[in-house]
Tab-separated table of C-alpha atoms in Angstrom:
chain	number	residue	atom	x	y	z
A	1	UNK	CA	11.513	-20.762	7.363
A	2	UNK	CA	7.765	-20.681	7.521
A	3	UNK	CA	6.482	-18.148	9.984
A	4	UNK	CA	3.257	-19.176	11.661
A	5	UNK	CA	0.631	-16.562	12.333
A	6	UNK	CA	0.651	-16.022	16.077
A	7	UNK	CA	-2.369	-14.583	17.805
A	8	UNK	CA	-2.202	-14.885	21.567
A	9	UNK	CA	-5.521	-16.309	22.736
A	10	UNK	CA	-7.753	-13.807	24.501
A	11	UNK	CA	-5.416	-10.907	23.832
A	12	UNK	CA	-8.328	-8.602	23.022
A	13	UNK	CA	-10.133	-9.603	26.190
A	14	UNK	CA	-7.113	-8.991	28.423
A	15	UNK	CA	-6.674	-5.556	26.822
A	16	UNK	CA	-10.275	-4.677	27.637
A	17	UNK	CA	-10.094	-5.413	31.370
A	18	UNK	CA	-8.326	-2.199	32.548
A	19	UNK	CA	-10.663	-0.057	30.432
A	20	UNK	CA	-13.797	-1.675	31.854
A	21	UNK	CA	-12.375	-1.403	35.375
A	22	UNK	CA	-11.628	2.310	35.072
A	23	UNK	CA	-15.082	3.126	33.650
A	24	UNK	CA	-16.785	1.011	36.320
A	25	UNK	CA	-14.841	2.641	39.145
A	26	UNK	CA	-15.750	6.113	37.818
A	27	UNK	CA	-19.424	5.159	38.050
A	28	UNK	CA	-18.947	3.731	41.551
A	29	UNK	CA	-17.273	6.962	42.747
A	30	UNK	CA	-20.085	8.991	41.185
A	31	UNK	CA	-22.693	6.855	42.962
A	32	UNK	CA	-20.879	7.180	46.299
A	33	UNK	CA	-20.583	10.956	45.917
A	34	UNK	CA	-24.286	11.426	45.122
A	35	UNK	CA	-25.365	9.295	48.116
A	36	UNK	CA	-22.905	10.800	50.582
A	37	UNK	CA	-23.478	14.455	49.622
A	38	UNK	CA	-27.257	14.228	49.415
A	39	UNK	CA	-27.204	16.384	46.259
A	40	UNK	CA	-30.595	16.827	44.574
A	41	UNK	CA	-31.240	14.372	41.721
A	42	UNK	CA	-32.457	17.350	39.687
A	43	UNK	CA	-28.873	18.578	39.639
A	44	UNK	CA	-26.928	15.337	39.593
A	45	UNK	CA	-28.747	11.998	39.480
A	46	UNK	CA	-26.880	8.880	40.582
A	47	UNK	CA	-25.887	6.300	37.953
A	48	UNK	CA	-28.332	3.870	39.479
A	49	UNK	CA	-31.138	6.355	38.914
A	50	UNK	CA	-30.048	6.933	35.284
A	51	UNK	CA	-30.031	3.187	34.748
A	52	UNK	CA	-33.515	3.010	36.279
A	53	UNK	CA	-34.693	5.671	33.820
A	54	UNK	CA	-33.312	3.690	30.889
A	55	UNK	CA	-35.296	0.631	31.988
A	56	UNK	CA	-38.431	2.622	32.761
A	57	UNK	CA	-38.398	4.617	29.494
A	58	UNK	CA	-37.072	1.852	27.279
A	59	UNK	CA	-39.989	2.121	24.843
A	60	UNK	CA	-39.549	5.897	24.474
A	61	UNK	CA	-35.783	5.591	24.143
A	62	UNK	CA	-36.015	2.802	21.588
A	63	UNK	CA	-38.571	4.676	19.480
A	64	UNK	CA	-36.271	7.668	19.381
A	65	UNK	CA	-33.053	5.695	18.883
A	66	UNK	CA	-34.290	4.324	15.576
A	67	UNK	CA	-34.558	7.716	13.780
A	68	UNK	CA	-31.184	8.783	15.189
A	69	UNK	CA	-29.545	5.601	13.938
A	70	UNK	CA	-31.232	5.998	10.571
A	71	UNK	CA	-29.907	9.554	10.219
A	72	UNK	CA	-26.456	8.409	11.338
A	73	UNK	CA	-26.244	5.598	8.809
A	74	UNK	CA	-27.715	7.596	5.940
A	75	UNK	CA	-25.420	10.532	6.700
A	76	UNK	CA	-22.418	8.299	7.007
A	77	UNK	CA	-23.210	6.503	3.769
A	78	UNK	CA	-23.418	9.842	1.996
A	79	UNK	CA	-20.216	10.995	3.662
A	80	UNK	CA	-18.355	7.843	2.638
A	81	UNK	CA	-19.568	8.103	-0.951
A	82	UNK	CA	-18.603	11.770	-1.206
A	83	UNK	CA	-15.217	11.276	0.486
A	84	UNK	CA	-14.312	8.339	-1.751
A	85	UNK	CA	-15.489	9.951	-5.003
A	86	UNK	CA	-13.692	13.191	-4.199
A	87	UNK	CA	-10.505	11.381	-3.177
A	88	UNK	CA	-10.402	9.535	-6.515
A	89	UNK	CA	-11.061	12.749	-8.436
A	90	UNK	CA	-8.333	14.583	-6.490
A	91	UNK	CA	-5.890	11.722	-7.010
A	92	UNK	CA	-6.341	11.751	-10.772
A	93	UNK	CA	-6.396	15.556	-11.008
A	94	UNK	CA	-3.738	17.099	-8.748
A	95	UNK	CA	-4.674	20.574	-9.925
A	96	UNK	CA	-8.223	20.004	-8.688
A	97	UNK	CA	-6.747	19.218	-5.279
A	98	UNK	CA	-5.175	22.662	-4.979
A	99	UNK	CA	-8.431	24.261	-6.104
A	100	UNK	CA	-10.879	22.362	-3.942
A	101	UNK	CA	-8.963	21.491	-0.807
A	102	UNK	CA	-9.213	24.987	0.733
A	103	UNK	CA	-13.009	24.762	0.391
A	104	UNK	CA	-13.055	21.476	2.295
A	105	UNK	CA	-10.892	22.943	5.028
A	106	UNK	CA	-13.223	25.941	5.307
A	107	UNK	CA	-16.188	23.570	5.560
A	108	UNK	CA	-14.587	22.193	8.713
A	109	UNK	CA	-14.249	25.630	10.297
A	110	UNK	CA	-18.005	26.285	10.298
A	111	UNK	CA	-19.380	26.163	13.852
A	112	UNK	CA	-22.031	23.459	13.966
A	113	UNK	CA	-24.077	25.505	16.440
A	114	UNK	CA	-24.552	28.194	13.813
A	115	UNK	CA	-24.820	26.069	10.709
A	116	UNK	CA	-27.215	23.408	12.028
A	117	UNK	CA	-30.238	25.741	12.533
A	118	UNK	CA	-29.666	27.178	9.057
A	119	UNK	CA	-29.567	23.746	7.452
A	120	UNK	CA	-32.801	22.857	9.258
A	121	UNK	CA	-34.293	26.143	8.087
A	122	UNK	CA	-33.348	25.336	4.491
A	123	UNK	CA	-34.281	21.647	4.408
A	124	UNK	CA	-37.048	21.302	6.993
A	125	UNK	CA	-37.653	18.913	9.866
A	126	UNK	CA	-37.243	15.717	7.859
A	127	UNK	CA	-34.214	13.461	7.449
A	128	UNK	CA	-32.404	15.628	4.897
A	129	UNK	CA	-30.792	18.194	7.246
A	130	UNK	CA	-29.646	15.442	9.635
A	131	UNK	CA	-28.087	13.469	6.822
A	132	UNK	CA	-26.339	16.578	5.504
A	133	UNK	CA	-24.998	17.582	8.918
A	134	UNK	CA	-23.697	14.094	9.703
A	135	UNK	CA	-22.015	14.045	6.287
A	136	UNK	CA	-20.538	17.527	6.776
A	137	UNK	CA	-19.011	16.581	10.104
A	138	UNK	CA	-17.667	13.161	9.081
A	139	UNK	CA	-16.433	13.394	5.483
A	140	UNK	CA	-13.259	15.392	6.071
A	141	UNK	CA	-11.170	12.955	8.154
A	142	UNK	CA	-11.900	10.208	5.631
A	143	UNK	CA	-11.090	12.405	2.639
A	144	UNK	CA	-7.758	13.514	4.111
A	145	UNK	CA	-6.899	9.963	5.089
A	146	UNK	CA	-7.623	8.618	1.606
A	147	UNK	CA	-5.730	11.361	-0.238
A	148	UNK	CA	-2.679	10.998	2.029
A	149	UNK	CA	-2.967	7.229	1.828
A	150	UNK	CA	-2.793	7.189	-1.974
A	151	UNK	CA	0.371	9.277	-1.817
A	152	UNK	CA	1.951	6.880	0.664
A	153	UNK	CA	2.164	4.163	-2.006
A	154	UNK	CA	5.644	2.632	-2.302
A	155	UNK	CA	7.161	4.335	-5.396
A	156	UNK	CA	9.000	1.124	-6.286
A	157	UNK	CA	5.680	-0.690	-6.597
A	158	UNK	CA	4.396	2.039	-8.905
A	159	UNK	CA	7.597	1.945	-10.990
A	160	UNK	CA	7.317	-1.805	-11.258
A	161	UNK	CA	3.715	-1.620	-12.403
A	162	UNK	CA	4.492	1.037	-14.996
A	163	UNK	CA	7.348	-1.114	-16.285
A	164	UNK	CA	4.763	-3.905	-16.626
A	165	UNK	CA	2.765	-1.542	-18.838
A	166	UNK	CA	0.003	-0.842	-16.310
A	167	UNK	CA	-2.407	2.026	-16.982
A	168	UNK	CA	-2.925	4.838	-14.472
A	169	UNK	CA	-6.244	3.215	-13.571
A	170	UNK	CA	-4.591	-0.166	-12.974
A	171	UNK	CA	-1.930	1.436	-10.792
A	172	UNK	CA	-4.679	3.096	-8.773
A	173	UNK	CA	-6.769	-0.023	-8.367
A	174	UNK	CA	-3.959	-2.471	-7.667
A	175	UNK	CA	-1.444	-0.325	-5.762
A	176	UNK	CA	-2.648	3.098	-4.632
A	177	UNK	CA	-6.096	2.174	-3.332
A	178	UNK	CA	-4.966	-0.811	-1.221
A	179	UNK	CA	-2.012	1.245	0.050
A	180	UNK	CA	-4.460	3.833	1.378
A	181	UNK	CA	-6.528	1.350	3.390
A	182	UNK	CA	-4.604	1.609	6.692
A	183	UNK	CA	-4.858	5.398	6.445
A	184	UNK	CA	-8.521	5.191	5.532
A	185	UNK	CA	-9.316	3.185	8.636
A	186	UNK	CA	-7.529	5.714	10.820
A	187	UNK	CA	-9.800	8.393	9.326
A	188	UNK	CA	-12.865	6.187	9.574
A	189	UNK	CA	-12.321	5.629	13.297
A	190	UNK	CA	-12.245	9.390	13.868
A	191	UNK	CA	-15.279	10.034	11.658
A	192	UNK	CA	-17.454	7.341	13.174
A	193	UNK	CA	-17.098	8.837	16.661
A	194	UNK	CA	-18.488	12.146	15.363
A	195	UNK	CA	-21.415	10.642	13.486
A	196	UNK	CA	-23.934	9.917	16.285
A	197	UNK	CA	-23.177	13.171	18.067
A	198	UNK	CA	-23.748	15.106	14.843
A	199	UNK	CA	-27.071	13.357	14.243
A	200	UNK	CA	-28.231	14.113	17.801
A	201	UNK	CA	-27.197	17.722	17.485
A	202	UNK	CA	-29.098	18.089	14.237
A	203	UNK	CA	-32.187	16.654	15.935
A	204	UNK	CA	-31.729	18.929	18.909
A	205	UNK	CA	-32.000	21.914	16.604
A	206	UNK	CA	-35.221	20.718	15.011
A	207	UNK	CA	-36.782	17.325	14.477
A	208	UNK	CA	-39.919	15.311	15.109
A	209	UNK	CA	-38.229	12.429	16.861
A	210	UNK	CA	-34.805	11.169	17.843
A	211	UNK	CA	-32.501	11.045	20.830
A	212	UNK	CA	-31.820	14.739	20.333
A	213	UNK	CA	-35.518	15.443	20.871
A	214	UNK	CA	-35.601	13.236	23.971
A	215	UNK	CA	-32.673	15.229	25.382
A	216	UNK	CA	-34.290	18.546	24.474
A	217	UNK	CA	-37.631	17.679	26.063
A	218	UNK	CA	-36.059	16.151	29.160
A	219	UNK	CA	-33.878	19.214	29.658
A	220	UNK	CA	-36.867	21.553	29.325
A	221	UNK	CA	-38.717	19.647	32.055
A	222	UNK	CA	-35.621	19.548	34.326
A	223	UNK	CA	-35.234	15.788	33.991
A	224	UNK	CA	-31.459	15.459	34.298
A	225	UNK	CA	-31.851	11.730	34.822
A	226	UNK	CA	-33.618	11.273	31.487
A	227	UNK	CA	-31.096	13.523	29.718
A	228	UNK	CA	-28.325	11.295	30.997
A	229	UNK	CA	-30.260	8.159	30.094
A	230	UNK	CA	-30.358	9.355	26.463
A	231	UNK	CA	-26.678	10.269	26.681
A	232	UNK	CA	-25.845	6.737	27.787
A	233	UNK	CA	-27.724	5.325	24.794
A	234	UNK	CA	-25.886	7.728	22.479
A	235	UNK	CA	-22.510	6.665	23.895
A	236	UNK	CA	-23.391	3.011	23.498
A	237	UNK	CA	-24.330	3.631	19.864
A	238	UNK	CA	-20.983	5.292	19.161
A	239	UNK	CA	-19.103	2.522	20.963
A	240	UNK	CA	-20.946	-0.100	18.917
A	241	UNK	CA	-20.122	1.685	15.650
A	242	UNK	CA	-16.490	2.044	16.719
A	243	UNK	CA	-16.317	-1.668	17.505
A	244	UNK	CA	-17.866	-2.383	14.119
A	245	UNK	CA	-15.163	-0.417	12.290
A	246	UNK	CA	-12.491	-2.162	14.361
A	247	UNK	CA	-13.844	-5.538	13.261
A	248	UNK	CA	-14.045	-4.425	9.643
A	249	UNK	CA	-10.480	-3.099	9.841
A	250	UNK	CA	-9.210	-6.358	11.262
A	251	UNK	CA	-10.780	-8.184	8.340
A	252	UNK	CA	-9.703	-5.804	5.563
A	253	UNK	CA	-6.159	-5.335	6.927
A	254	UNK	CA	-5.653	-8.957	7.947
A	255	UNK	CA	-2.349	-9.009	6.040
A	256	UNK	CA	-1.004	-6.542	8.615
A	257	UNK	CA	-1.692	-8.871	11.528
A	258	UNK	CA	0.550	-11.363	9.778
A	259	UNK	CA	3.288	-8.770	9.534
A	260	UNK	CA	2.964	-7.845	13.202
A	261	UNK	CA	3.398	-11.479	14.065
A	262	UNK	CA	6.962	-11.650	12.784
B	1	UNK	CA	22.342	-8.700	-35.648
B	2	UNK	CA	21.963	-8.735	-31.896
B	3	UNK	CA	18.598	-9.260	-30.257
B	4	UNK	CA	18.805	-6.056	-28.234
B	5	UNK	CA	21.150	-3.252	-29.120
B	6	UNK	CA	21.720	0.286	-27.932
B	7	UNK	CA	23.656	2.573	-30.221
B	8	UNK	CA	25.058	5.974	-29.163
B	9	UNK	CA	22.365	6.490	-26.527
B	10	UNK	CA	22.544	9.919	-24.882
B	11	UNK	CA	20.401	11.109	-21.988
B	12	UNK	CA	20.182	14.248	-19.857
B	13	UNK	CA	17.743	14.649	-17.005
B	14	UNK	CA	17.130	18.040	-15.430
B	15	UNK	CA	20.172	19.481	-17.158
B	16	UNK	CA	22.477	16.725	-15.877
B	17	UNK	CA	24.180	14.513	-18.427
B	18	UNK	CA	23.451	10.917	-17.358
B	19	UNK	CA	24.364	8.743	-20.341
B	20	UNK	CA	27.086	9.574	-22.834
B	21	UNK	CA	26.955	7.663	-26.128
B	22	UNK	CA	26.189	4.284	-24.602
B	23	UNK	CA	26.426	1.408	-27.073
B	24	UNK	CA	25.861	-2.168	-26.025
B	25	UNK	CA	24.144	-5.300	-27.274
B	26	UNK	CA	22.666	-8.512	-25.942
B	27	UNK	CA	22.209	-11.688	-27.991
B	28	UNK	CA	19.355	-14.087	-27.573
B	29	UNK	CA	19.919	-16.375	-24.599
B	30	UNK	CA	22.878	-14.319	-23.473
B	31	UNK	CA	23.530	-13.076	-19.943
B	32	UNK	CA	25.040	-9.585	-20.020
B	33	UNK	CA	25.945	-7.445	-17.012
B	34	UNK	CA	26.323	-3.705	-16.735
B	35	UNK	CA	28.893	-3.016	-14.058
B	36	UNK	CA	29.571	0.432	-12.728
B	37	UNK	CA	29.955	2.586	-9.648
B	38	UNK	CA	26.889	3.569	-7.637
B	39	UNK	CA	24.948	6.447	-9.153
B	40	UNK	CA	26.518	6.018	-12.580
B	41	UNK	CA	23.161	5.781	-14.335
B	42	UNK	CA	23.006	2.009	-14.740
B	43	UNK	CA	19.381	1.852	-13.670
B	44	UNK	CA	18.561	4.736	-16.009
B	45	UNK	CA	19.285	2.432	-18.944
B	46	UNK	CA	16.491	0.190	-17.649
B	47	UNK	CA	14.163	3.152	-17.311
B	48	UNK	CA	14.817	3.937	-20.968
B	49	UNK	CA	14.063	0.371	-21.973
B	50	UNK	CA	10.806	0.155	-19.997
B	51	UNK	CA	9.652	3.500	-21.347
B	52	UNK	CA	9.736	5.345	-18.012
B	53	UNK	CA	12.130	7.851	-19.637
B	54	UNK	CA	11.841	8.820	-23.316
B	55	UNK	CA	14.786	8.272	-25.620
B	56	UNK	CA	16.575	11.554	-26.389
B	57	UNK	CA	19.467	10.569	-28.618
B	58	UNK	CA	20.726	7.438	-30.290
B	59	UNK	CA	18.843	4.303	-31.261
B	60	UNK	CA	17.603	1.234	-29.461
B	61	UNK	CA	16.479	-1.790	-31.427
B	62	UNK	CA	14.928	-4.957	-30.076
B	63	UNK	CA	14.296	-8.007	-32.289
B	64	UNK	CA	15.181	-5.836	-35.277
B	65	UNK	CA	12.506	-3.241	-34.462
B	66	UNK	CA	13.219	0.279	-33.197
B	67	UNK	CA	12.042	0.846	-29.654
B	68	UNK	CA	9.313	3.372	-29.069
B	69	UNK	CA	7.788	4.165	-25.709
B	70	UNK	CA	5.810	1.489	-23.933
B	71	UNK	CA	7.340	-1.814	-24.943
B	72	UNK	CA	6.205	-5.339	-24.324
B	73	UNK	CA	9.684	-6.801	-24.678
B	74	UNK	CA	11.042	-6.337	-21.173
B	75	UNK	CA	10.296	-7.733	-17.736
B	76	UNK	CA	11.754	-5.665	-14.928
B	77	UNK	CA	12.880	-6.832	-11.492
B	78	UNK	CA	13.634	-4.034	-9.023
B	79	UNK	CA	16.286	-4.124	-6.331
B	80	UNK	CA	13.836	-4.413	-3.463
B	81	UNK	CA	11.264	-7.091	-4.172
B	82	UNK	CA	8.341	-4.598	-4.374
B	83	UNK	CA	5.875	-7.362	-3.507
B	84	UNK	CA	2.438	-6.013	-2.623
B	85	UNK	CA	2.187	-6.703	1.131
B	86	UNK	CA	-1.610	-7.117	1.054
B	87	UNK	CA	-1.567	-9.766	-1.670
B	88	UNK	CA	-0.810	-13.412	-1.110
B	89	UNK	CA	2.279	-14.710	-2.928
B	90	UNK	CA	0.252	-16.352	-5.703
B	91	UNK	CA	-1.551	-13.070	-6.398
B	92	UNK	CA	1.761	-11.201	-6.410
B	93	UNK	CA	3.179	-13.675	-8.916
B	94	UNK	CA	0.288	-13.137	-11.331
B	95	UNK	CA	0.523	-9.325	-11.131
B	96	UNK	CA	2.291	-8.860	-14.470
B	97	UNK	CA	-0.128	-11.196	-16.241
B	98	UNK	CA	-3.063	-9.413	-14.622
B	99	UNK	CA	-1.750	-6.099	-15.957
B	100	UNK	CA	-1.597	-7.703	-19.415
B	101	UNK	CA	-5.308	-8.472	-19.062
B	102	UNK	CA	-5.000	-12.236	-18.640
B	103	UNK	CA	-7.852	-13.653	-16.509
B	104	UNK	CA	-6.900	-14.674	-12.991
B	105	UNK	CA	-7.554	-18.355	-13.577
B	106	UNK	CA	-5.325	-18.530	-16.658
B	107	UNK	CA	-2.656	-16.456	-14.915
B	108	UNK	CA	-2.603	-18.841	-11.964
B	109	UNK	CA	-2.427	-21.796	-14.309
B	110	UNK	CA	0.735	-20.319	-15.822
B	111	UNK	CA	2.362	-19.594	-12.454
B	112	UNK	CA	1.476	-22.777	-10.570
B	113	UNK	CA	3.728	-25.230	-12.487
B	114	UNK	CA	6.724	-22.964	-11.821
B	115	UNK	CA	6.259	-22.698	-8.036
B	116	UNK	CA	8.250	-25.861	-7.298
B	117	UNK	CA	11.315	-24.753	-9.276
B	118	UNK	CA	11.341	-21.513	-7.307
B	119	UNK	CA	10.863	-23.236	-3.950
B	120	UNK	CA	7.577	-21.452	-3.336
B	121	UNK	CA	5.147	-24.383	-3.534
B	122	UNK	CA	4.317	-24.370	0.160
B	123	UNK	CA	4.052	-20.586	0.338
B	124	UNK	CA	1.679	-19.570	-2.423
B	125	UNK	CA	-1.079	-18.605	0.016
B	126	UNK	CA	1.286	-16.811	2.415
B	127	UNK	CA	1.624	-13.059	2.623
B	128	UNK	CA	5.039	-11.596	1.663
B	129	UNK	CA	5.765	-10.625	5.286
B	130	UNK	CA	5.715	-14.303	6.225
B	131	UNK	CA	8.586	-15.098	3.853
B	132	UNK	CA	12.342	-14.732	4.345
B	133	UNK	CA	14.296	-12.212	2.262
B	134	UNK	CA	15.630	-14.908	-0.065
B	135	UNK	CA	12.177	-16.355	-0.682
B	136	UNK	CA	10.734	-12.929	-1.357
B	137	UNK	CA	13.465	-12.340	-3.938
B	138	UNK	CA	12.734	-15.693	-5.574
B	139	UNK	CA	9.076	-14.678	-5.720
B	140	UNK	CA	10.053	-11.360	-7.315
B	141	UNK	CA	12.120	-13.224	-9.929
B	142	UNK	CA	9.286	-15.624	-10.691
B	143	UNK	CA	6.910	-12.675	-11.017
B	144	UNK	CA	9.394	-11.266	-13.560
B	145	UNK	CA	10.046	-14.314	-15.753
B	146	UNK	CA	6.429	-15.540	-15.800
B	147	UNK	CA	5.463	-12.443	-17.779
B	148	UNK	CA	6.952	-14.196	-20.785
B	149	UNK	CA	8.886	-11.150	-21.997
B	150	UNK	CA	11.824	-11.514	-24.358
B	151	UNK	CA	14.403	-9.829	-22.099
B	152	UNK	CA	14.717	-9.933	-18.301
B	153	UNK	CA	16.017	-6.706	-16.756
B	154	UNK	CA	17.436	-7.342	-13.290
B	155	UNK	CA	18.335	-4.253	-11.255
B	156	UNK	CA	20.742	-5.381	-8.523
B	157	UNK	CA	18.374	-8.204	-7.637
B	158	UNK	CA	20.519	-9.513	-4.788
B	159	UNK	CA	21.735	-6.158	-3.488
B	160	UNK	CA	19.298	-5.954	-0.569
B	161	UNK	CA	20.076	-9.433	0.779
B	162	UNK	CA	22.497	-10.330	3.565
B	163	UNK	CA	25.845	-11.748	2.381
B	164	UNK	CA	25.090	-15.405	3.028
B	165	UNK	CA	21.609	-15.313	1.484
B	166	UNK	CA	23.058	-13.441	-1.480
B	167	UNK	CA	25.579	-16.242	-2.163
B	168	UNK	CA	22.857	-18.871	-1.904
B	169	UNK	CA	20.563	-16.898	-4.171
B	170	UNK	CA	23.281	-16.345	-6.790
B	171	UNK	CA	24.052	-20.067	-6.922
B	172	UNK	CA	20.346	-20.890	-7.108
B	173	UNK	CA	19.850	-18.265	-9.782
B	174	UNK	CA	22.731	-19.569	-11.900
B	175	UNK	CA	21.146	-23.001	-11.726
B	176	UNK	CA	17.737	-21.644	-12.848
B	177	UNK	CA	19.343	-19.603	-15.595
B	178	UNK	CA	21.255	-22.604	-16.977
B	179	UNK	CA	18.014	-24.521	-17.463
B	180	UNK	CA	15.958	-21.607	-18.853
B	181	UNK	CA	18.538	-19.429	-20.653
B	182	UNK	CA	16.555	-16.215	-20.312
B	183	UNK	CA	18.024	-13.345	-22.305
B	184	UNK	CA	19.149	-11.260	-19.352
B	185	UNK	CA	20.552	-7.833	-18.693
B	186	UNK	CA	21.820	-7.434	-15.122
B	187	UNK	CA	22.761	-4.161	-13.479
B	188	UNK	CA	25.172	-4.511	-10.563
B	189	UNK	CA	28.089	-2.908	-8.782
B	190	UNK	CA	29.252	-6.266	-7.444
B	191	UNK	CA	32.272	-7.412	-9.510
B	192	UNK	CA	32.162	-10.983	-8.209
B	193	UNK	CA	28.450	-11.281	-9.018
B	194	UNK	CA	28.994	-10.009	-12.544
B	195	UNK	CA	31.846	-12.460	-13.193
B	196	UNK	CA	29.967	-15.383	-11.678
B	197	UNK	CA	26.800	-14.920	-13.718
B	198	UNK	CA	27.644	-13.188	-16.999
B	199	UNK	CA	28.638	-14.185	-20.499
B	200	UNK	CA	29.780	-10.632	-21.127
B	201	UNK	CA	30.284	-7.546	-18.960
B	202	UNK	CA	30.141	-3.862	-19.831
B	203	UNK	CA	31.916	-1.498	-17.455
B	204	UNK	CA	30.502	2.010	-17.117
B	205	UNK	CA	32.311	5.142	-15.967
B	206	UNK	CA	30.943	7.428	-13.246
B	207	UNK	CA	28.321	9.913	-14.438
B	208	UNK	CA	27.961	10.792	-17.245
B	209	UNK	CA	28.162	7.084	-17.963
B	210	UNK	CA	30.256	5.862	-20.869
B	211	UNK	CA	31.162	2.287	-21.721
B	212	UNK	CA	34.833	2.101	-20.765
B	213	UNK	CA	35.376	-1.627	-21.127
B	214	UNK	CA	33.710	-4.707	-22.516
B	215	UNK	CA	34.825	-8.096	-21.323
B	216	UNK	CA	33.837	-11.673	-22.130
B	217	UNK	CA	33.726	-14.250	-19.376
B	218	UNK	CA	34.518	-17.512	-21.192
B	219	UNK	CA	34.393	-19.649	-18.043
B	220	UNK	CA	32.593	-23.005	-17.859
B	221	UNK	CA	29.315	-23.225	-15.933
B	222	UNK	CA	28.254	-23.849	-13.264
B	223	UNK	CA	30.646	-21.414	-11.663
B	224	UNK	CA	29.043	-21.066	-8.279
B	225	UNK	CA	28.930	-23.662	-5.553
B	226	UNK	CA	32.553	-24.676	-6.194
B	227	UNK	CA	35.891	-23.000	-5.413
B	228	UNK	CA	36.421	-20.094	-7.859
B	229	UNK	CA	39.103	-20.762	-10.469
B	230	UNK	CA	42.179	-18.656	-11.157
B	231	UNK	CA	40.751	-17.363	-14.440
B	232	UNK	CA	37.739	-15.927	-12.593
B	233	UNK	CA	40.045	-14.209	-10.107
B	234	UNK	CA	42.048	-12.697	-12.952
B	235	UNK	CA	38.930	-11.261	-14.596
B	236	UNK	CA	37.675	-9.904	-11.270
B	237	UNK	CA	41.006	-8.225	-10.614
B	238	UNK	CA	41.072	-6.669	-14.055
B	239	UNK	CA	37.515	-5.340	-13.679
B	240	UNK	CA	38.219	-3.930	-10.249
B	241	UNK	CA	41.282	-2.148	-11.508
B	242	UNK	CA	39.321	-0.608	-14.377
B	243	UNK	CA	36.644	0.589	-11.969
B	244	UNK	CA	39.088	1.977	-9.408
B	245	UNK	CA	41.040	3.906	-12.050
B	246	UNK	CA	37.796	5.580	-13.067
B	247	UNK	CA	36.788	6.665	-9.609
B	248	UNK	CA	40.211	8.218	-9.179
B	249	UNK	CA	41.439	6.186	-6.193
């Protein structure tokens, strides 16, 4: 009768092993190639050398990671606010959806390479252009996910609630919004992987500090090893954010884990 | 004067005639079934009563008052349980009260004493997916009756269950009904179910639905959980024949 909630111990850990192994072996092959071929470290530095650069320049990297992270979080917060507000507006006003959706799609066709310098030109070298560019790049997957998620609500649940005398607002809050959560997290996972890259790109185009500036300066002085050191930090940031959303998802959608356990 | 009565109710949706001069009534504490072939428009009568579809022709009165739009007289139980999968059972059970604006604490206080009767005591903090089909249906019924509405509208409440669970649920339901005597309108296409549970049965024709027969079931209760008597068989046979004549077989 009662179904316990099974969660195999260490399942997450066991899943991670092949991934770690494949990444590690890629680095080992890279290291072997660089040593065996004698290729110049200006062209292709070995992973060990990149790691050495991270340790050596840790103060520089840390000082420039902070502004990048700040731009990422601020941009993402804006993006989340805009995506959620718009999704609610579109859900309550279907006509607005037909009017505005094409504009959002067009916003996603703009090449970042062209738009980023313009945004910097308009808003200067401060945080504003970075925040705007991060938001521009990340809001769309979340908006689409939310709007589709609302529509995926079980019609029988909505009928039931209307028969109970629920208002449109109550139906949204109790049924449509929670129904959209699995979709929202799918969109969030896509968005979050764009966020750091967008912030770095915005810095690259014009900023006072940030990982993008580190990369720009290192490239201009032919320091491939330092470029890659900053790249490693950027990847780690994205991985950490991705892991954070996965944890949040597991908490918010904990009722689904129960269902899976049947 | 009956508690709930429909008089000459007509309805067309999208140019299709669904209901054709439907007249029926339910007395207080009475269990009435609407029996008809699939797609006849049985559920549409419920949609009229809950205000999902506006009344086009005829009159509906409930407790002596004409029905208009959004009514607070009916509690509706859909065929599938429609439990919210992300809410624990207790929070699903209070849904109707929550919609009425009753604070969560008071809503829980009204639901909790009923959990035992519905066999859900040990499961109030479970998610719906952790419950069997029969338990989920019991939860859906409790969610319906706890709203404290005058009339319970049950739309094929056992239709989605497997045959064995359905029999168990019908017997359990009859038992609950005998102690509570909810005024109930049941929609079903299951002749045996209608005969086992009802005081009276209306038989509808295929679309556009008309009332083609009305039949009392003057059998002693409880009827389930014991071998069915000859009188029940006779009523079932008569109903089946009426239905089969209509569908032209």
